[in-house]
Coordinates of C-alpha atoms in Angstrom, one line a residue:
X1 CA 0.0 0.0 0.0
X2 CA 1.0 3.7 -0.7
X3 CA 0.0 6.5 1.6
X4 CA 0.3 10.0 0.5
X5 CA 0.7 12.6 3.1
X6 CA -0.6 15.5 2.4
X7 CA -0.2 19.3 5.3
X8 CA -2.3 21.7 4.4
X9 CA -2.3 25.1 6.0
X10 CA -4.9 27.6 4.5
X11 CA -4.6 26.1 1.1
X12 CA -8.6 26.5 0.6
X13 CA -7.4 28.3 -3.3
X14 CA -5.9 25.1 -4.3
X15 CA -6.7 22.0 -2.8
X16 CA -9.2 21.1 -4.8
X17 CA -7.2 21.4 -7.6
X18 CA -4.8 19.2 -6.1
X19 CA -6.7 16.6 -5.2
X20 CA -8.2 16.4 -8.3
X21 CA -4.8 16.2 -10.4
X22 CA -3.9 13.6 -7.5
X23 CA -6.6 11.1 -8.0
X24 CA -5.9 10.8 -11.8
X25 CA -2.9 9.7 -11.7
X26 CA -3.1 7.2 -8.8
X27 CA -4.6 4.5 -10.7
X28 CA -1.2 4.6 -12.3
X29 CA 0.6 3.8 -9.1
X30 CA -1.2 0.1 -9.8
X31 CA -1.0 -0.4 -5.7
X32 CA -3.8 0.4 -3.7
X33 CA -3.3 4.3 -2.3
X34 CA -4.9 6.3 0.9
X35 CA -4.6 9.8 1.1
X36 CA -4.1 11.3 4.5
X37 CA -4.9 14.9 4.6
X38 CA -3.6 16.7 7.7
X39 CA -5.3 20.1 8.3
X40 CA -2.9 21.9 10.6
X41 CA -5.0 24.4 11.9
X42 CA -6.3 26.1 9.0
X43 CA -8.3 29.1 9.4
X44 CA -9.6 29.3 6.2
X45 CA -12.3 26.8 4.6
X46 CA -9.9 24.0 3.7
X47 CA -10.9 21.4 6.3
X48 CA -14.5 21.6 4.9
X49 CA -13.3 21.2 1.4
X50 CA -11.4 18.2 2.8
X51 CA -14.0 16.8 4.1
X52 CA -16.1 16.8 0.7
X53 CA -13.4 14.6 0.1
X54 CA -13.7 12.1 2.4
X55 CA -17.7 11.6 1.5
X56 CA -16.8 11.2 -2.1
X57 CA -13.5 9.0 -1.8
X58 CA -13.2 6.2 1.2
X59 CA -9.8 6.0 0.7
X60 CA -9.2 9.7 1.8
X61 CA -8.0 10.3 5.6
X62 CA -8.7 13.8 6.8
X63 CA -7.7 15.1 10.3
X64 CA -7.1 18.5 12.1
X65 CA -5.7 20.3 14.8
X66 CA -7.3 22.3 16.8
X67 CA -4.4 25.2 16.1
X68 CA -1.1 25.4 14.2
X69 CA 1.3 23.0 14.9
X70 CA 3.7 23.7 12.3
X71 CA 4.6 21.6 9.2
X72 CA 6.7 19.1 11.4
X73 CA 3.9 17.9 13.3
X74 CA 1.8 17.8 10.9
X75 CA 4.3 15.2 8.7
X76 CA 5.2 13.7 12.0
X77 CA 1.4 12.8 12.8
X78 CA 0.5 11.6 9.2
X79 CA 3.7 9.2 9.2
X80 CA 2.3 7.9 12.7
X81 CA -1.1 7.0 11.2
X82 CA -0.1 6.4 7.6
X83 CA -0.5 2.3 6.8
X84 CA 1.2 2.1 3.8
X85 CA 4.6 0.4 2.7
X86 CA 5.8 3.0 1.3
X87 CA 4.9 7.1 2.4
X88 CA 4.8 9.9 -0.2
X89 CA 4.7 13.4 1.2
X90 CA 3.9 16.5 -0.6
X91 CA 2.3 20.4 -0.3
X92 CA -1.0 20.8 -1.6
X93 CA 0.0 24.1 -3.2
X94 CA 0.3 22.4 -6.8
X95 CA 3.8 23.4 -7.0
X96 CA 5.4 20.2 -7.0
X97 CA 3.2 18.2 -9.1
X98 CA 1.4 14.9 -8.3
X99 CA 2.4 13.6 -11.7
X100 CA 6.0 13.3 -10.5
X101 CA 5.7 11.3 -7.6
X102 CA 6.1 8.0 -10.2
X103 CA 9.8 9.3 -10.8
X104 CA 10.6 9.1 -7.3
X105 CA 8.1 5.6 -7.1
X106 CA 11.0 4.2 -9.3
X107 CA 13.4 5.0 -7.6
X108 CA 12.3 4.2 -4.3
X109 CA 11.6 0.4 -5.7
X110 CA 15.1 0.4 -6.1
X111 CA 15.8 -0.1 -2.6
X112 CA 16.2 3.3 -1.6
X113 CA 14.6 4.2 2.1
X114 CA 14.4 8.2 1.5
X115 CA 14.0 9.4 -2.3
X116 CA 14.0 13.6 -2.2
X117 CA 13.0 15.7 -5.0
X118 CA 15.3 18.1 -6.6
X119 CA 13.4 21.3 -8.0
X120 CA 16.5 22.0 -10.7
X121 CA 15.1 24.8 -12.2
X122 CA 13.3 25.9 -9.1
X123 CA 10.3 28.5 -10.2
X124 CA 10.2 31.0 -6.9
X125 CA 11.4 34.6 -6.3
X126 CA 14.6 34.8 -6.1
X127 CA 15.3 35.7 -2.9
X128 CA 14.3 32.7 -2.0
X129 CA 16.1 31.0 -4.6
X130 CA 19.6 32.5 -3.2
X131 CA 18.5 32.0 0.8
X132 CA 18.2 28.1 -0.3
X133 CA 21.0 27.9 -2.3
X134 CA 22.9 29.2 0.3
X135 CA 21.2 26.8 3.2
X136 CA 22.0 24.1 0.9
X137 CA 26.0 24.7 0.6
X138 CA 25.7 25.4 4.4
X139 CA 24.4 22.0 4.8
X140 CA 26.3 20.1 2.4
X141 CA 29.7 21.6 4.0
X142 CA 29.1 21.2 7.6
X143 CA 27.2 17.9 7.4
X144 CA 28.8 16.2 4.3
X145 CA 25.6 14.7 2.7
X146 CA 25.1 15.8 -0.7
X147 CA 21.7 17.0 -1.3
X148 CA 20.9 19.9 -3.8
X149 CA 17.6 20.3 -2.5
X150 CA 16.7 19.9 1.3
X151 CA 13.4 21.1 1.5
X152 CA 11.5 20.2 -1.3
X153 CA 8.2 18.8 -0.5
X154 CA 7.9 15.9 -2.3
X155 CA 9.8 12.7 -0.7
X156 CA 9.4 9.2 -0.9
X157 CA 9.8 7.2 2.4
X158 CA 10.0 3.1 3.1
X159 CA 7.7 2.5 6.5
X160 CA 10.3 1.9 8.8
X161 CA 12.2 5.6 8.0
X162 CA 9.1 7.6 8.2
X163 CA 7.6 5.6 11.4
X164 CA 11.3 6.5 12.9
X165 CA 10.9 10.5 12.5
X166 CA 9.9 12.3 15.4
X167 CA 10.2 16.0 13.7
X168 CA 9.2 19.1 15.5
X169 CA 10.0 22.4 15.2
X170 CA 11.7 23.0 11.9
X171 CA 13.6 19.6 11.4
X172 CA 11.4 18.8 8.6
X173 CA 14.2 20.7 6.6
X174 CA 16.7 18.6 7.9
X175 CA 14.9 15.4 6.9
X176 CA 17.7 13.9 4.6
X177 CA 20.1 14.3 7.1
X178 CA 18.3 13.0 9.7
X179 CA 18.2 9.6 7.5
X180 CA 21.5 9.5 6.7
X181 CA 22.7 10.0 10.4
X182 CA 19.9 6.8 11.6
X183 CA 21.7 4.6 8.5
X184 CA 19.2 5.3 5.7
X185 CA 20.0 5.3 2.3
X186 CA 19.1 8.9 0.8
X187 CA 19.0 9.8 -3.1
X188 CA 17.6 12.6 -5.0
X189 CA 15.5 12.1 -8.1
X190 CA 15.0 16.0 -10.3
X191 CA 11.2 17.0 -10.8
X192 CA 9.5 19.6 -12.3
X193 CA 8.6 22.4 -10.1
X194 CA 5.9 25.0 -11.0
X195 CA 5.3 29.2 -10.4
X196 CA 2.6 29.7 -7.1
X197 CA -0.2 29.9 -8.7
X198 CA -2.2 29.7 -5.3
X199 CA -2.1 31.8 -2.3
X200 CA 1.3 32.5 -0.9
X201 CA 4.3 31.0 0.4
X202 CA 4.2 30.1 4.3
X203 CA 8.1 30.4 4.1
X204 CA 9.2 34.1 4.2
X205 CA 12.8 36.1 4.6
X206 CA 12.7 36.4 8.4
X207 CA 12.3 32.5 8.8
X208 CA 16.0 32.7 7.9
X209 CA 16.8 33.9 11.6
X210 CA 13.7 31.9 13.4
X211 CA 14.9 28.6 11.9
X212 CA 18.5 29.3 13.1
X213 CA 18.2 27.4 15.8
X214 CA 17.4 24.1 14.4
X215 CA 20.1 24.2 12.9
X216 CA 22.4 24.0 16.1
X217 CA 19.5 21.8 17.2
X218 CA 20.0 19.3 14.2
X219 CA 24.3 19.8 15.0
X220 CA 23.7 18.7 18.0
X221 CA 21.6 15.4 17.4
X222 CA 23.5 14.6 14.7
X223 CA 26.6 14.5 16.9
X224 CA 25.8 14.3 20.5
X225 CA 22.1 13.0 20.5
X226 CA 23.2 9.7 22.2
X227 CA 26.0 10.6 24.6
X228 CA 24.9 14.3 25.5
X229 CA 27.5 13.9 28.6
X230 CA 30.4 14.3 26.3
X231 CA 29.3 17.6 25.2
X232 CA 28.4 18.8 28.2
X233 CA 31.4 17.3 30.1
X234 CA 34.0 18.7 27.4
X235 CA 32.4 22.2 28.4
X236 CA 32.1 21.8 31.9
X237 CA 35.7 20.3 32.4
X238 CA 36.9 23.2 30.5
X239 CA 35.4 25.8 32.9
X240 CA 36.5 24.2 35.8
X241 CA 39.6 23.5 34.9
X242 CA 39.8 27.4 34.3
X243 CA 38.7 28.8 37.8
X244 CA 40.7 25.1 39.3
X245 CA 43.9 27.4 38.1
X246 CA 42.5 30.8 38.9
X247 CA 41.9 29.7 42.7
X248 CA 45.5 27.8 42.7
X249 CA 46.9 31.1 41.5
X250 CA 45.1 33.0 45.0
X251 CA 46.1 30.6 47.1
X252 CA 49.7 30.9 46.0
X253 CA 49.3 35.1 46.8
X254 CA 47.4 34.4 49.5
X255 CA 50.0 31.9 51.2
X256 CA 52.9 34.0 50.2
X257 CA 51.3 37.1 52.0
X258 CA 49.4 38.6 49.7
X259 CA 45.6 40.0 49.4
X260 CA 43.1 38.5 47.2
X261 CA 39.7 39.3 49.2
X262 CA 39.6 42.7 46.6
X263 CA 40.6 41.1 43.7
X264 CA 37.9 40.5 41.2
X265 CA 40.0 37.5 39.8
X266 CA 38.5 35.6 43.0
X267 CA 35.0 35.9 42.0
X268 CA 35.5 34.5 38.3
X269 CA 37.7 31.8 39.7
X270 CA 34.6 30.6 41.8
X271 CA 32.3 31.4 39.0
X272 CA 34.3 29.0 36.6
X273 CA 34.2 26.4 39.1
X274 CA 30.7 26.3 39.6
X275 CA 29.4 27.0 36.4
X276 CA 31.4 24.0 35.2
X277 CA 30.0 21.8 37.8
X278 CA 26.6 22.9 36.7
X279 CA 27.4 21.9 33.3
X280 CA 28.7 18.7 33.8
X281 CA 25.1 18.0 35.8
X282 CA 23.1 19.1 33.2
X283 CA 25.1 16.6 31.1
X284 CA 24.9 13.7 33.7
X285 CA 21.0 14.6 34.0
X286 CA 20.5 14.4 29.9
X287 CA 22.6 11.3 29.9
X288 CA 19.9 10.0 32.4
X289 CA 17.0 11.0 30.3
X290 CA 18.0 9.2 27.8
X291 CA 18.8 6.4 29.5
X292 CA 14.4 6.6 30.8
X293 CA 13.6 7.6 27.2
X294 CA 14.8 4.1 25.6
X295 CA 12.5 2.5 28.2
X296 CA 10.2 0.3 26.2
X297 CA 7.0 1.8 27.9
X298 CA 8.8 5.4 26.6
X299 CA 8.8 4.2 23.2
X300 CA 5.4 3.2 22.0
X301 CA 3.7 5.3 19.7
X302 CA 1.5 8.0 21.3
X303 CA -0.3 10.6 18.9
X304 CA -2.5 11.8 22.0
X305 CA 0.0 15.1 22.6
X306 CA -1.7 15.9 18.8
X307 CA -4.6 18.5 19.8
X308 CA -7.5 17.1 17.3
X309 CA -10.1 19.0 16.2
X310 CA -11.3 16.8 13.5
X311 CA -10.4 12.6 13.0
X312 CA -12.2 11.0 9.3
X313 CA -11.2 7.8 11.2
X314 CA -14.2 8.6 13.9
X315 CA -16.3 8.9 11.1

């Protein structure tokens, strides 16, 4: 079976076109296909267009939140209750064509876990076009995995990758790299890629600086996500280490007759010290959480932190 995974966040202009274009082709697929539409909190009239869908189609899903979530969740809670074999994710803004999911089919049925479109000739305004051409290199020289194209929409996952992804935030730009750090084969497959034609982009200039952070976030999981202690404990021995020779250097003066109560040395010598011990903590305590966190019990699937306004599967 084939799920496709569809967010939509105020999309009311399009999605009918989509799902239209989307239906034709499946047939095509020659496997049977659900479609899981994931309203994430759309303030607009797509969730009742969506649900037209569902009275027309059985094979459509359609749940929403209750309130924005962001695109993360939204992917994260369609893998959870996607059944298929294989998992196709892609916008509903008609952008990135349903007609070129069969490239990255092919691919996929090659043994490939994570198949990633690459929008080569890449039909948005170009600022946009040099912010990701920029993220990109940024990427591809820090992390080493050669992608052109990061956050294209349109993927192809095999179960067991996209059942493993537990995005939040913005790490459903860092998706590729995610795989390839958990042992997943990634490749790229080039698609067409088509001028808005529908409402407006949800990614604008000052995401640049708000989506920093992920990207120390990702640096760090893709280094230190399983031994968080020797992060922390390189930092922590560091500063301690630091004041440890700032104190021996007052207790030398000290001992030899000198003053240190008004020296100011004396405070950062005992700010060092315990700063560093904080650190190293707060590295034993992580260490400990993950420890709890690959309880079995921790581990199930839960979906009940997903605030749902709406489930088709109630239905």
């Amino acid at each position: 079976m084939i799920s496709i995974v569809v967010p939509v966040f105020n999309e009311e202009e399009s999605v009918d076109a989509f799902y239209k274009e989307l239906t034709k082709i499946i047939p095509s697929f020659k496997e049977i296909s659900e479609i899981l539409f994931v309203d994430d909190g759309s303030t607009d009239k797509s969730l009742q267009i969506l649900k037209s869908f569902k009275t027309k189609n059985k094979n459509v899903r359609v749940f929403s939140f209750r309130r924005n979530l962001g695109k993360s969740e939204a992917l994260t809670f369609g893998f959870e209750k996607a059944k298929g074999d294989t998992i196709v994710t892609l916008d509903a803004d008609l952008q990135d064509r349903p007609s070129e999911i069969a490239k990255l089919l092919n691919k996929n049925r090659d043994g490939i876990d994570l198949v990633c479109g690459w929008r080569e000739n890449r039909k948005d305004k170009k600022k946009m076009l040099i912010i990701s051409k920029l993220f990109n290199k940024l990427m591809n020289s820090i992390f080493g995995l050669k992608i052109h194209d990061y956050n294209c929409g349109l993927k192809v996952y095999k179960r067991d990758l996209a059942k493993s992804l537990k995005l939040y935030g913005g790490l459903h730009r860092f998706i590729p790299l995610l795989a390839d750090q958990n042992g997943f084969t990634v490749a790229e497959v080039a698609v067409n890629h088509e001028v808005r034609k529908f409402g407006k982009s949800k990614y604008g200039f000052s995401k640049v600086f708000t989506d920093l952070p992920d990207l120390f976030t990702i640096h760090f999981l893709a280094k230190y996500s399983k031994r968080p202690l020797h992060f922390f404990g390189a930092i922590g021995f560091l500063f301690v280490l630091i004041g440890f020779v700032i104190l021996t250097y007052l207790t030398v003066i000290h001992f030899t007759g000198g003053t240190i109560s008004d020296r100011p040395i004396l405070f950062f010598g005992i700010l060092f010290v315990t700063a560093g011990l904080q650190v190293l903590f707060t590295g034993f305590l992580a260490d400990l959480m993950i420890n709890i966190s690959h309880n079995p019990r921790a581990l199930e699937e839960n979906s009940a932190h997903f605030p749902l306004k709406y489930s088709s599967d109630k239905d």
